[in-house]
mmCIF file of C-alpha atoms in Angstrom:
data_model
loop_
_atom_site.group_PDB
_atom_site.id
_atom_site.type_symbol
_atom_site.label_atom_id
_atom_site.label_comp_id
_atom_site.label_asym_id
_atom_site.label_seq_id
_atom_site.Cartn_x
_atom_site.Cartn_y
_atom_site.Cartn_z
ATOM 1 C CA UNK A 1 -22.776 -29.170 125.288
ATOM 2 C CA UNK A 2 -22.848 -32.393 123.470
ATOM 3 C CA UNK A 3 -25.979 -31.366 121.782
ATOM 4 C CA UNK A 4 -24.359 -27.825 120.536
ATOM 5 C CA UNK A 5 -20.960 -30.069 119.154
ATOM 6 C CA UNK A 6 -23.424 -32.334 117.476
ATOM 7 C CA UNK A 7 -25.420 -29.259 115.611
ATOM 8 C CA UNK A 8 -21.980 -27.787 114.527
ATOM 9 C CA UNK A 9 -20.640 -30.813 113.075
ATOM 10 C CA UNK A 10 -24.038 -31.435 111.295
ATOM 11 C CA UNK A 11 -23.513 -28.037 110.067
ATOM 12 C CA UNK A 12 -20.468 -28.401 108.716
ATOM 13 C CA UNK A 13 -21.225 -31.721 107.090
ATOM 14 C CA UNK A 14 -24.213 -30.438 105.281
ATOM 15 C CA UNK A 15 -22.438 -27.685 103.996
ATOM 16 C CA UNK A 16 -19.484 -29.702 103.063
ATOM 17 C CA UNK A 17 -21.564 -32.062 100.819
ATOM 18 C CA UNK A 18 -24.003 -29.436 99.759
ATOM 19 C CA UNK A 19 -26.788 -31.928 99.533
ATOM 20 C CA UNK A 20 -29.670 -29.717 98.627
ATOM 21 C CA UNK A 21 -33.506 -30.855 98.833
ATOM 22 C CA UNK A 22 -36.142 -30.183 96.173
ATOM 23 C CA UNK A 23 -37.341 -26.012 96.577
ATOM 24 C CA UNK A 24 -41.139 -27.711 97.247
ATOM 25 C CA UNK A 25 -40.132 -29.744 100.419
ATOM 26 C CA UNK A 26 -38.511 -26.718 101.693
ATOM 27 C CA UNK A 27 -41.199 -25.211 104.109
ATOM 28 C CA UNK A 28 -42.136 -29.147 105.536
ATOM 29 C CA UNK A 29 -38.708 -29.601 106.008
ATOM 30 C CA UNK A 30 -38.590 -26.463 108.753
ATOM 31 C CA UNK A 31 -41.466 -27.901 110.324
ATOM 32 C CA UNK A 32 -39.412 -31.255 110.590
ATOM 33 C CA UNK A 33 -36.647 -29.667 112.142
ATOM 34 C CA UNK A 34 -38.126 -28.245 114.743
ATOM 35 C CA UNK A 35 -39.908 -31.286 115.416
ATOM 36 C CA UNK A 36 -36.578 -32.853 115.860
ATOM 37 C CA UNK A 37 -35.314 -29.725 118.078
ATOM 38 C CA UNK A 38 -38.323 -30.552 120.625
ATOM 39 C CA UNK A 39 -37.426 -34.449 120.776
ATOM 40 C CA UNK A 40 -33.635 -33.710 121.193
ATOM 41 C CA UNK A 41 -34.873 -31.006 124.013
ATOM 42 C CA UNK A 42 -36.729 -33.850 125.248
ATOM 43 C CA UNK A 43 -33.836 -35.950 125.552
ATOM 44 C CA UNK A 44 -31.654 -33.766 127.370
ATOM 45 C CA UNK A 45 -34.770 -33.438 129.771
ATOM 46 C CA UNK A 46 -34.999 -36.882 130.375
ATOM 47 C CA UNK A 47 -31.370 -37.544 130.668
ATOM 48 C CA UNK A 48 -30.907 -34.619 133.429
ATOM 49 C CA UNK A 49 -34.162 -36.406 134.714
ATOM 50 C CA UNK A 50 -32.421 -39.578 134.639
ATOM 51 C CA UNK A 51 -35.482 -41.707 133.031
ATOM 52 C CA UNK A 52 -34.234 -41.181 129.038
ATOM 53 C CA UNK A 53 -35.396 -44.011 127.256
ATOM 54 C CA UNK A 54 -33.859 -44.611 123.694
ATOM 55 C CA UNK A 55 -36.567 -45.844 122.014
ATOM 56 C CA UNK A 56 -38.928 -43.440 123.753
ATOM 57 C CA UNK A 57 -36.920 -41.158 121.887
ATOM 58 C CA UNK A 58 -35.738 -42.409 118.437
ATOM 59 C CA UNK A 59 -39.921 -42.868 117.669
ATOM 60 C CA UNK A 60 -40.535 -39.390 119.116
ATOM 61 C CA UNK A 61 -37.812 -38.232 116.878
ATOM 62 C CA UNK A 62 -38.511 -39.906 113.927
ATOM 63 C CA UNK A 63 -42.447 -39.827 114.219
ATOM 64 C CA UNK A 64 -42.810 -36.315 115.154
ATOM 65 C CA UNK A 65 -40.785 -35.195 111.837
ATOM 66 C CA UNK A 66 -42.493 -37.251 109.832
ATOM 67 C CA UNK A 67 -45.922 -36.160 111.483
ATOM 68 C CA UNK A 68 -45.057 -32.812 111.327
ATOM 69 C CA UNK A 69 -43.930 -32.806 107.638
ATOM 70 C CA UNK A 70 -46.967 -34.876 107.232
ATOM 71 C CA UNK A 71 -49.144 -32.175 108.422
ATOM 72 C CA UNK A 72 -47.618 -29.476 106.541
ATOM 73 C CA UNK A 73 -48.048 -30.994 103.411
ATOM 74 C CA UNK A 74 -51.768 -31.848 103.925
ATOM 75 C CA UNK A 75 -52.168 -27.742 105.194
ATOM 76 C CA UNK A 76 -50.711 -27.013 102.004
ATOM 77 C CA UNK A 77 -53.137 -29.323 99.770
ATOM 78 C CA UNK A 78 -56.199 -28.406 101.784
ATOM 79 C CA UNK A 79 -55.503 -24.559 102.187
ATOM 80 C CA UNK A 80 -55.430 -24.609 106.021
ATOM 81 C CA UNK A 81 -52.403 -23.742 107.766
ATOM 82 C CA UNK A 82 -52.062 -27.283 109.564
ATOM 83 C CA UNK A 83 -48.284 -26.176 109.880
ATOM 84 C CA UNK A 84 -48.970 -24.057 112.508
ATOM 85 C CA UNK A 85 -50.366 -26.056 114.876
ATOM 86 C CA UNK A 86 -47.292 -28.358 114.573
ATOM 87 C CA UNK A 87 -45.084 -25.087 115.126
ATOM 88 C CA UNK A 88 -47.488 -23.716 118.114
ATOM 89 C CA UNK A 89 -47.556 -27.298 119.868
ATOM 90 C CA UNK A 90 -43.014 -27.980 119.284
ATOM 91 C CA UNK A 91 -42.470 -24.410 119.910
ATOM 92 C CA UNK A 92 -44.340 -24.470 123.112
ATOM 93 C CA UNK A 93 -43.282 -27.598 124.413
ATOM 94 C CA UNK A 94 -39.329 -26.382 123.233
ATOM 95 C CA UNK A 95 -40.058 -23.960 125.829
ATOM 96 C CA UNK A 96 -41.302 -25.993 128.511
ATOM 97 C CA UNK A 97 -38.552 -28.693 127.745
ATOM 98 C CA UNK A 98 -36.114 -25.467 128.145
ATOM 99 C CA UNK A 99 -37.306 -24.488 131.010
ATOM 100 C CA UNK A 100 -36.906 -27.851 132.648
ATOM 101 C CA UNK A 101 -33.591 -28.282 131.783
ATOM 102 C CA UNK A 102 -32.688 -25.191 133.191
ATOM 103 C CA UNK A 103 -34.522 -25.654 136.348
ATOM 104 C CA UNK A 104 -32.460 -29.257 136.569
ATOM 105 C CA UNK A 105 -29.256 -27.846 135.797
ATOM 106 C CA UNK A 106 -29.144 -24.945 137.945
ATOM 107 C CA UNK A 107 -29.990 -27.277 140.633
ATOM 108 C CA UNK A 108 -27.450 -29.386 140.134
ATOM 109 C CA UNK A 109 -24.780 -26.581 140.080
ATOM 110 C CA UNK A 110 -26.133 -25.003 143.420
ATOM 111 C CA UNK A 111 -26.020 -28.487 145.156
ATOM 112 C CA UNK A 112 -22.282 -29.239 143.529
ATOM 113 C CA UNK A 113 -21.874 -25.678 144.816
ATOM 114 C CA UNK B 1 -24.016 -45.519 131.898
ATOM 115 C CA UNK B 2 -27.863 -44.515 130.807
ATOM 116 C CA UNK B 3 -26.043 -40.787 130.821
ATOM 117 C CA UNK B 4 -23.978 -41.523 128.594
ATOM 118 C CA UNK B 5 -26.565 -43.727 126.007
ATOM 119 C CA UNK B 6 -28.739 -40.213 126.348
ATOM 120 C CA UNK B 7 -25.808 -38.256 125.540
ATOM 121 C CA UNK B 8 -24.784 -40.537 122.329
ATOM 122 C CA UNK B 9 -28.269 -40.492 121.112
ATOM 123 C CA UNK B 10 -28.656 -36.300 121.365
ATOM 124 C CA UNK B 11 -25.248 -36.497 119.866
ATOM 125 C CA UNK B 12 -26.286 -38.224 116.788
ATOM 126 C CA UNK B 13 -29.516 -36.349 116.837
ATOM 127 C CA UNK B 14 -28.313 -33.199 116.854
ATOM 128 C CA UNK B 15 -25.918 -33.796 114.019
ATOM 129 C CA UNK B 16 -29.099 -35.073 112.054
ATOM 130 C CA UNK B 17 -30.978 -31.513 112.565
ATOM 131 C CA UNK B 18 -27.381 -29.576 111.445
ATOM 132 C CA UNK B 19 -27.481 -31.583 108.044
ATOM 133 C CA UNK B 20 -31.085 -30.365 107.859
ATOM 134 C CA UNK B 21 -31.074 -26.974 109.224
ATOM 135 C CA UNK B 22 -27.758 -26.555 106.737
ATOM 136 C CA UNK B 23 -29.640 -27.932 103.871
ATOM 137 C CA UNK B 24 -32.449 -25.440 104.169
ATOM 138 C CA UNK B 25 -30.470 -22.559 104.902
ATOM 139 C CA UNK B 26 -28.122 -23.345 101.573
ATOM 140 C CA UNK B 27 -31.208 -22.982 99.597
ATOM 141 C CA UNK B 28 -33.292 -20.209 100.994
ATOM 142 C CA UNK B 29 -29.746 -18.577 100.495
ATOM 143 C CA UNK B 30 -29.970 -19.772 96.739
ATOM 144 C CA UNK B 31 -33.187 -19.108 95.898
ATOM 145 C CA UNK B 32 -34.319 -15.354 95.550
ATOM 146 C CA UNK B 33 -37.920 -14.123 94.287
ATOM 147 C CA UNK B 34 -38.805 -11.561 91.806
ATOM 148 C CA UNK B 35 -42.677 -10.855 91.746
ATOM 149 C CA UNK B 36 -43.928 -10.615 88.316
ATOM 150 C CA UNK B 37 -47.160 -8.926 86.775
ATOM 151 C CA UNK B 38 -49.105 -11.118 84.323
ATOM 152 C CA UNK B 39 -47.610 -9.365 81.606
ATOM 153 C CA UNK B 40 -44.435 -10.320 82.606
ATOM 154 C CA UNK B 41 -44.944 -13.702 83.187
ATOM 155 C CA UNK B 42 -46.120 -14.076 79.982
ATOM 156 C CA UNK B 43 -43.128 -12.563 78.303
ATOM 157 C CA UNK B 44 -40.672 -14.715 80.517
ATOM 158 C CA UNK B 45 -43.254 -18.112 79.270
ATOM 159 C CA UNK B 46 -42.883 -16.595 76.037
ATOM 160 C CA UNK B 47 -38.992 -16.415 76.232
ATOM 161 C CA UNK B 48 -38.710 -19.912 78.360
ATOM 162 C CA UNK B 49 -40.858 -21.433 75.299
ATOM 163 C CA UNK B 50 -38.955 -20.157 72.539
ATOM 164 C CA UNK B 51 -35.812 -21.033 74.555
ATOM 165 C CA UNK B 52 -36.747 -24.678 74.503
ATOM 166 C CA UNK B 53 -37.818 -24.744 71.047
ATOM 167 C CA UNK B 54 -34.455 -23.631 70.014
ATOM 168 C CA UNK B 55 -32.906 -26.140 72.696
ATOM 169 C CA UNK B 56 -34.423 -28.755 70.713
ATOM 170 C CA UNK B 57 -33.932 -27.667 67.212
ATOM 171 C CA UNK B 58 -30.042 -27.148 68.172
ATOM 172 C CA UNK B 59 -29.906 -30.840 69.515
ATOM 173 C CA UNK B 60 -31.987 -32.289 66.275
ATOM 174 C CA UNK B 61 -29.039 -30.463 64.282
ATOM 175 C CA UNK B 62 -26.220 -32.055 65.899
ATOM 176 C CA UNK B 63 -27.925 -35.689 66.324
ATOM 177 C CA UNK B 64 -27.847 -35.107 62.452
ATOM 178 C CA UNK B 65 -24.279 -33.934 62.315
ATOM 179 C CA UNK B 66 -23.106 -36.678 64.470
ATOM 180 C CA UNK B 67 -25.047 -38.555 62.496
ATOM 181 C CA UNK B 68 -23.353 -37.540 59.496
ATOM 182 C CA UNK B 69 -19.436 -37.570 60.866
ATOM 183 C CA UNK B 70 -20.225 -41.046 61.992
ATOM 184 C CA UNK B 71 -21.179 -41.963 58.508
ATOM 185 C CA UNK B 72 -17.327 -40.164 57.795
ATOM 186 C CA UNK B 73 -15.440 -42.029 60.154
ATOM 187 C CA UNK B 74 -17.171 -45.292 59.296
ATOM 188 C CA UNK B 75 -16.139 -44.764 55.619
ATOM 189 C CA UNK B 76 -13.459 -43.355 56.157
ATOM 190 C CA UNK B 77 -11.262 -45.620 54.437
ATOM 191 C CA UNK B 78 -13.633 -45.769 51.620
ATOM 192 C CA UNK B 79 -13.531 -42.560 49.405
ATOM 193 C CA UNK B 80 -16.647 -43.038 47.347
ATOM 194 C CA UNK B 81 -19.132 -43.091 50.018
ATOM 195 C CA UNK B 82 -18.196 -39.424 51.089
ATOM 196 C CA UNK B 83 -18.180 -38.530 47.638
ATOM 197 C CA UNK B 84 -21.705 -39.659 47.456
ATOM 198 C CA UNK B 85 -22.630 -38.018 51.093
ATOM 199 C CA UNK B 86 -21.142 -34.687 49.281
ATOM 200 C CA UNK B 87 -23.249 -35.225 46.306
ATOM 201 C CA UNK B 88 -26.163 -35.625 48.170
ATOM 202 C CA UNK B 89 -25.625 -32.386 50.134
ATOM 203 C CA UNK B 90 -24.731 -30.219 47.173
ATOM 204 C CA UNK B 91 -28.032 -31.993 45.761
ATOM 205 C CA UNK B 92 -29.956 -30.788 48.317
ATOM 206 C CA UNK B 93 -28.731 -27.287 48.517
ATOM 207 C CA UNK B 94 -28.957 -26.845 44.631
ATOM 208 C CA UNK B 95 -32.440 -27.887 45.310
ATOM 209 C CA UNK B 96 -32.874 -25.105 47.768
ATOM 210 C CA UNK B 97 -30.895 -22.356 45.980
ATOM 211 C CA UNK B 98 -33.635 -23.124 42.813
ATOM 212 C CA UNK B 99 -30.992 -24.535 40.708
ATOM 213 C CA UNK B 100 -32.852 -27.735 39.901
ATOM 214 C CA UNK B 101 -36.464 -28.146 38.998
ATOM 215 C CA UNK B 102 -38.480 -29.782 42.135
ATOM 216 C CA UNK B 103 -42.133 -31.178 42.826
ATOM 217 C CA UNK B 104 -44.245 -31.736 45.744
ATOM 218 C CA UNK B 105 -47.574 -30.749 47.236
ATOM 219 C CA UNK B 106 -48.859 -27.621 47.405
ATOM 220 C CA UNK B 107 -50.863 -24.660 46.600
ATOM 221 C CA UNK B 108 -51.626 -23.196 43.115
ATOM 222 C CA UNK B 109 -53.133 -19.712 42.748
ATOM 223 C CA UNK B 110 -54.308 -17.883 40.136
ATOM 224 C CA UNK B 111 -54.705 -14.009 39.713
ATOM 225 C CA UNK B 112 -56.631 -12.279 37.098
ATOM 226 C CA UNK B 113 -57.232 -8.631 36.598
ATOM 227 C CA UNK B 114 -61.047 -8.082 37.273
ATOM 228 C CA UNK B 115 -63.526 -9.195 34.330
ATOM 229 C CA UNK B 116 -63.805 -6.147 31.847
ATOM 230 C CA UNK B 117 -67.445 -5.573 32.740
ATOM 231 C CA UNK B 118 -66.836 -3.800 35.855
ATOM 232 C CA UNK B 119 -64.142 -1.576 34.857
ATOM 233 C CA UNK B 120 -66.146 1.864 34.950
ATOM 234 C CA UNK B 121 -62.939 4.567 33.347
ATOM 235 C CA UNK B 122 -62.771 6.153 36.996
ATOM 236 C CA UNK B 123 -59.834 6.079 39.366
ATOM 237 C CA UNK B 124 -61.219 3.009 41.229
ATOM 238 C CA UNK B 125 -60.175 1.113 37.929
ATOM 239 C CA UNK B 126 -56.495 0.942 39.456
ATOM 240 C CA UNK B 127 -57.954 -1.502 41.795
ATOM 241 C CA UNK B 128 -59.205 -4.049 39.989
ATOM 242 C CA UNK B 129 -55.713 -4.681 37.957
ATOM 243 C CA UNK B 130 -52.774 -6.804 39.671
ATOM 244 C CA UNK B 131 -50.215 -4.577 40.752
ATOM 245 C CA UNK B 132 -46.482 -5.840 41.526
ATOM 246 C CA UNK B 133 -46.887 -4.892 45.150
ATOM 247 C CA UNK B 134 -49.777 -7.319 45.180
ATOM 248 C CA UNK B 135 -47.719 -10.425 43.956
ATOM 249 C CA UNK B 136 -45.160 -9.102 46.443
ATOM 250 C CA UNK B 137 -47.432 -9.159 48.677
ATOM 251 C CA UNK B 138 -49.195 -12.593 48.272
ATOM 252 C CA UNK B 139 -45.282 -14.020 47.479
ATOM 253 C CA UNK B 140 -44.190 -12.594 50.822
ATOM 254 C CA UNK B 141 -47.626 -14.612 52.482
ATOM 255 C CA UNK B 142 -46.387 -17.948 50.998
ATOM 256 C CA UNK B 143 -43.209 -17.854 52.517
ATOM 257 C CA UNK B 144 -44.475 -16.921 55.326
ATOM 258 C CA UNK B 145 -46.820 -19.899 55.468
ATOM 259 C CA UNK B 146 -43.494 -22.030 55.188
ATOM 260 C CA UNK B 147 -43.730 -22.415 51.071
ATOM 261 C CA UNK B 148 -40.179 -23.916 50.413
ATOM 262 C CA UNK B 149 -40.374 -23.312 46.659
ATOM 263 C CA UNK B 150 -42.167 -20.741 44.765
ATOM 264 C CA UNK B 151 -42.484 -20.066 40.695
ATOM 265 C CA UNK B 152 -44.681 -17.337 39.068
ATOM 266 C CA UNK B 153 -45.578 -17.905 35.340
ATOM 267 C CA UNK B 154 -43.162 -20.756 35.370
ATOM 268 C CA UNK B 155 -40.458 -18.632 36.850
ATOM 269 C CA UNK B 156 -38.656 -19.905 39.730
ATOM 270 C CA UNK B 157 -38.795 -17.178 42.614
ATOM 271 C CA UNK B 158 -35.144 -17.443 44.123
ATOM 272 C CA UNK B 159 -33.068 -14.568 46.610
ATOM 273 C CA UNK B 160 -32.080 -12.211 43.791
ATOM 274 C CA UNK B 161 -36.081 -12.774 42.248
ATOM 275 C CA UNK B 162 -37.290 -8.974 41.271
ATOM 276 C CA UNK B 163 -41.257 -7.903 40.973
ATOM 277 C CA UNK B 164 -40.950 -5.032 39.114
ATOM 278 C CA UNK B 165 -43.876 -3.165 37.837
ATOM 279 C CA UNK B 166 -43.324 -2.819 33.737
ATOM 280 C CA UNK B 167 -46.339 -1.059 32.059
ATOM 281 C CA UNK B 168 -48.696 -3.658 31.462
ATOM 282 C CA UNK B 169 -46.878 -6.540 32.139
ATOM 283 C CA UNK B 170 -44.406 -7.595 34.874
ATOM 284 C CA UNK B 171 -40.477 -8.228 35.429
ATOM 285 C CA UNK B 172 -39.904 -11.143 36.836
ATOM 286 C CA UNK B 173 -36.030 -12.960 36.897
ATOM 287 C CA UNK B 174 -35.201 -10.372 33.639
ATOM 288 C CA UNK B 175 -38.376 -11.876 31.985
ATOM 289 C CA UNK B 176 -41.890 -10.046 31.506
ATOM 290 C CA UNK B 177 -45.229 -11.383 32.011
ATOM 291 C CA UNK B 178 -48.627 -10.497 31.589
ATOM 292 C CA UNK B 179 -51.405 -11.482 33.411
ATOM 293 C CA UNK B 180 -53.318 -13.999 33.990
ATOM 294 C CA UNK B 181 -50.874 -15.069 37.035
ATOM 295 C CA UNK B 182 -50.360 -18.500 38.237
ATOM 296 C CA UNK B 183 -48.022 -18.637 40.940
ATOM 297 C CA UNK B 184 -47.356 -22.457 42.680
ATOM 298 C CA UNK B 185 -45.762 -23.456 46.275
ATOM 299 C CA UNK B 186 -44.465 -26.497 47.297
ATOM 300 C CA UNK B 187 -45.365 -26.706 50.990
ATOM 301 C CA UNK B 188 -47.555 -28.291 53.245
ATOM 302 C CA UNK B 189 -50.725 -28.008 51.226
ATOM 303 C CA UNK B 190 -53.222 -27.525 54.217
ATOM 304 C CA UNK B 191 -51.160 -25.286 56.305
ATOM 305 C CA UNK B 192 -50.592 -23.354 52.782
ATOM 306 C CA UNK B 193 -53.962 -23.276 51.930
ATOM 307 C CA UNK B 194 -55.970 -22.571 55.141
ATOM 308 C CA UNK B 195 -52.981 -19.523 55.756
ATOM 309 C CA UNK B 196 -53.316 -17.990 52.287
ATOM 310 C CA UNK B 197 -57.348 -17.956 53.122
ATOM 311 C CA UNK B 198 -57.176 -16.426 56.572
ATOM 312 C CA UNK B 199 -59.267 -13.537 56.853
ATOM 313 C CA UNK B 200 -56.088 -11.378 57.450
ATOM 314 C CA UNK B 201 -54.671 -12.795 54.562
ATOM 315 C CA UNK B 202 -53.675 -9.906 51.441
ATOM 316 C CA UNK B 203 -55.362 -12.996 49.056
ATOM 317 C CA UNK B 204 -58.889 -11.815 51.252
ATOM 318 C CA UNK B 205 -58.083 -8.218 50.395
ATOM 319 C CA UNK B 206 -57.946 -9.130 46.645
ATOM 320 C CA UNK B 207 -61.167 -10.629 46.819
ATOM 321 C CA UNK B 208 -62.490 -7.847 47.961
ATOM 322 C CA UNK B 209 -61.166 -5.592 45.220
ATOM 323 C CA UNK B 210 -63.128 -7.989 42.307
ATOM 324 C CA UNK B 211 -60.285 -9.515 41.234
ATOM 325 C CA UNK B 212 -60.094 -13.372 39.492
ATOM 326 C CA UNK B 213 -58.616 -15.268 42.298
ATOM 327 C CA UNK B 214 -58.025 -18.745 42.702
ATOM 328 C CA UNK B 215 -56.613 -21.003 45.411
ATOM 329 C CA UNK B 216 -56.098 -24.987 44.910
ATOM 330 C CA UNK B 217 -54.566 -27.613 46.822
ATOM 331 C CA UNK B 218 -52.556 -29.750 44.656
ATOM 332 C CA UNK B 219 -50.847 -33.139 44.914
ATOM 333 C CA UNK B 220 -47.921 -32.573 42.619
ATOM 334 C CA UNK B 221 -46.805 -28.850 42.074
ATOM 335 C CA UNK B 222 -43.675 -28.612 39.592
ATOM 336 C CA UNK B 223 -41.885 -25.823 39.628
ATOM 337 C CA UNK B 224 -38.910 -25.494 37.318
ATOM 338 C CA UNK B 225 -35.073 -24.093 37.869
ATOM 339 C CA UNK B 226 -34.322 -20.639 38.180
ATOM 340 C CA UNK B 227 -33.603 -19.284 34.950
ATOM 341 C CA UNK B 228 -30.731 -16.726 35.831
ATOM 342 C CA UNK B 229 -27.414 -16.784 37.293
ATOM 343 C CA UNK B 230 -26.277 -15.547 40.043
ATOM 344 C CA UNK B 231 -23.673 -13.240 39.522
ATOM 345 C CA UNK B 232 -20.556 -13.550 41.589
ATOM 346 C CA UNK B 233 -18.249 -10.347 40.850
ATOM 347 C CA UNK B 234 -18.173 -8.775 44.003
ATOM 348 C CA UNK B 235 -18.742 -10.813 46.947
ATOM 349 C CA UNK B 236 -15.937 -12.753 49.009
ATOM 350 C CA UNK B 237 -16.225 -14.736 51.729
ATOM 351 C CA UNK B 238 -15.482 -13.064 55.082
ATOM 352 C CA UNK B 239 -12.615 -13.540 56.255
ATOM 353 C CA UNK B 240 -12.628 -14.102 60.339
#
């Protein structure tokens, strides 16, 4: 819930100040983001989990990004999609992270319940 | 407590990825690709080139227009210095119109009918004579090889200039001359020379036919005033 507020507002504040990135950064960028998607997934993991640790996170979130981006651009100078192992690797551990989170929070509701 | 901390720090994540995810959607929104063929690309290079060139031509004009109404304002209370701003100007365009006689570097050529010994009383004689469409010709070369002054036989070649084919002899600016033909540009003497001795040149062409021609670079071309007037009985300026 907190998470889905956050993304709106973001939303709304990017579009509100227009800030616009260079066309060539464009496709590293999406790589970034979902980077950032899997550490924030992460987090809400390890806070249902109760063992979130904030610098755990802020590294993860800042590191994977910037590895990911890092990646991309090196794909793109060598000629080998690098990208898409960063994509395979966040998108599959999005899932997993997803399907934790479920698992915790449906428990939760049938034990309130 | 440690809730809440994980919730804050999602919180602020999350608002991180919406700037992102907004920023790249605002320009894969403004961005849109056309495919082009080669041909096309070149055309649009073509077009972005000439684009710039004129971009920076327009912005050397109005440095030198600033330029110039600075020099106004500045003297503004002085008179005489605008006078002599004017004077230069109308200088400069008399200069240009062919009103004053000018020197520079250049190009001097010289055209000749062919030497008498291979004129053979058959049709083919035509070509070894100079024709007006050949000085029209070689005249038209030189301007395009950026000539900024031209004079045939000592006669200035201005806008209202005629070539006019008169017997023997030519009409040039009301007078008639007979060969031989010198005609001078003031230009870059180089760019001049090396264009009017291009293989696709119409100079190559006369060559060919036999005739006397000669090309030389020059330091100091003189080339007089134009010795007509412009007649003024009919146009106006437009009114907008």
């Amino acid at each position: 819930m907190v998470g889905l507020m956050g993304l709106i507002i973001g939303i709304i504040l990017g579009v509100i100040f227009n800030v616009n990135i260079p066309d060539q950064f464009s496709p590293y960028m999406s790589v970034a983001i979902l980077a950032c998607l899997d550490s924030v997934f992460g987090a809400v993991r390890a806070s249902l989990s109760k063992n979130f640790q904030p610098d755990i996170f802020i590294s993860g979130f800042f590191g994977n990004a910037l590895l990911a981006a890092a990646l991309a651009y090196l794909g793109d100078k060598l000629g080998v999609p690098i990208y898409l192992a960063a994509v395979i690797v966040f998108g599959g551990r999005l899932f997993d992270n997803f399907a934790i989170v479920r698992r915790l929070l449906l428990e939760k509701i049938k034990s309130r319940g | 407590m440690k809730n809440n901390e994980a919730n804050i720090f999602v919180f602020a994540a999350c608002i991180i990825i919406g700037v992102l995810i907004s920023m790249n959607i605002s320009i894969s929104a403004k961005s849109s690709y056309t495919y082009l063929s080669s041909e096309q690309y070149q055309d649009a290079y073509t077009y972005k080139t000439r684009l710039q060139n004129e971009i920076s031509a327009l912005r050397n004009q109005y440095y030198e227009y600033e330029e110039k109404l600075n020099k106004y304002q500045q003297y503004d209370q002085d008179g005489e210095a605008v006078k002599d701003e004017i004077n230069s100007e109308i200088a400069e365009n008399n200069m240009i119109l062919g009103r004053v006689a000018v020197e520079g570097e250049g190009v001097v050529i010289a055209l000749n009918d062919a030497d008498s010994s291979l004129f053979t009383n058959t049709f083919e004689d035509q070509f070894r004579l100079v024709h007006n469409t050949d000085i029209i010709q070689v005249l038209n070369d030189l301007k395009n090889g950026g000539a900024e002054a031209i004079s045939i036989n000592g006669l200035r070649i201005v806008g209202s200039s005629e070539v006019y084919c008169s017997g023997p002899f030519l009409q040039v600016n009301d007078v008639k001359i007979a060969a031989p033909f010198t005609i001078k540009a003031i230009g870059n003497r180089q760019v001049l020379y090396d264009y009017m001795m291009s293989d696709e040149n119409y100079l190559k062409s006369l060559m060919l036919r036999k005739l006397n021609v000669n090309i030389s670079k020059s330091e100091t071309v003189e080339i007089p005033a134009v010795n007509v007037a412009e007649a003024t009985d009919f146009i106006k300026k437009q009114e907008k």
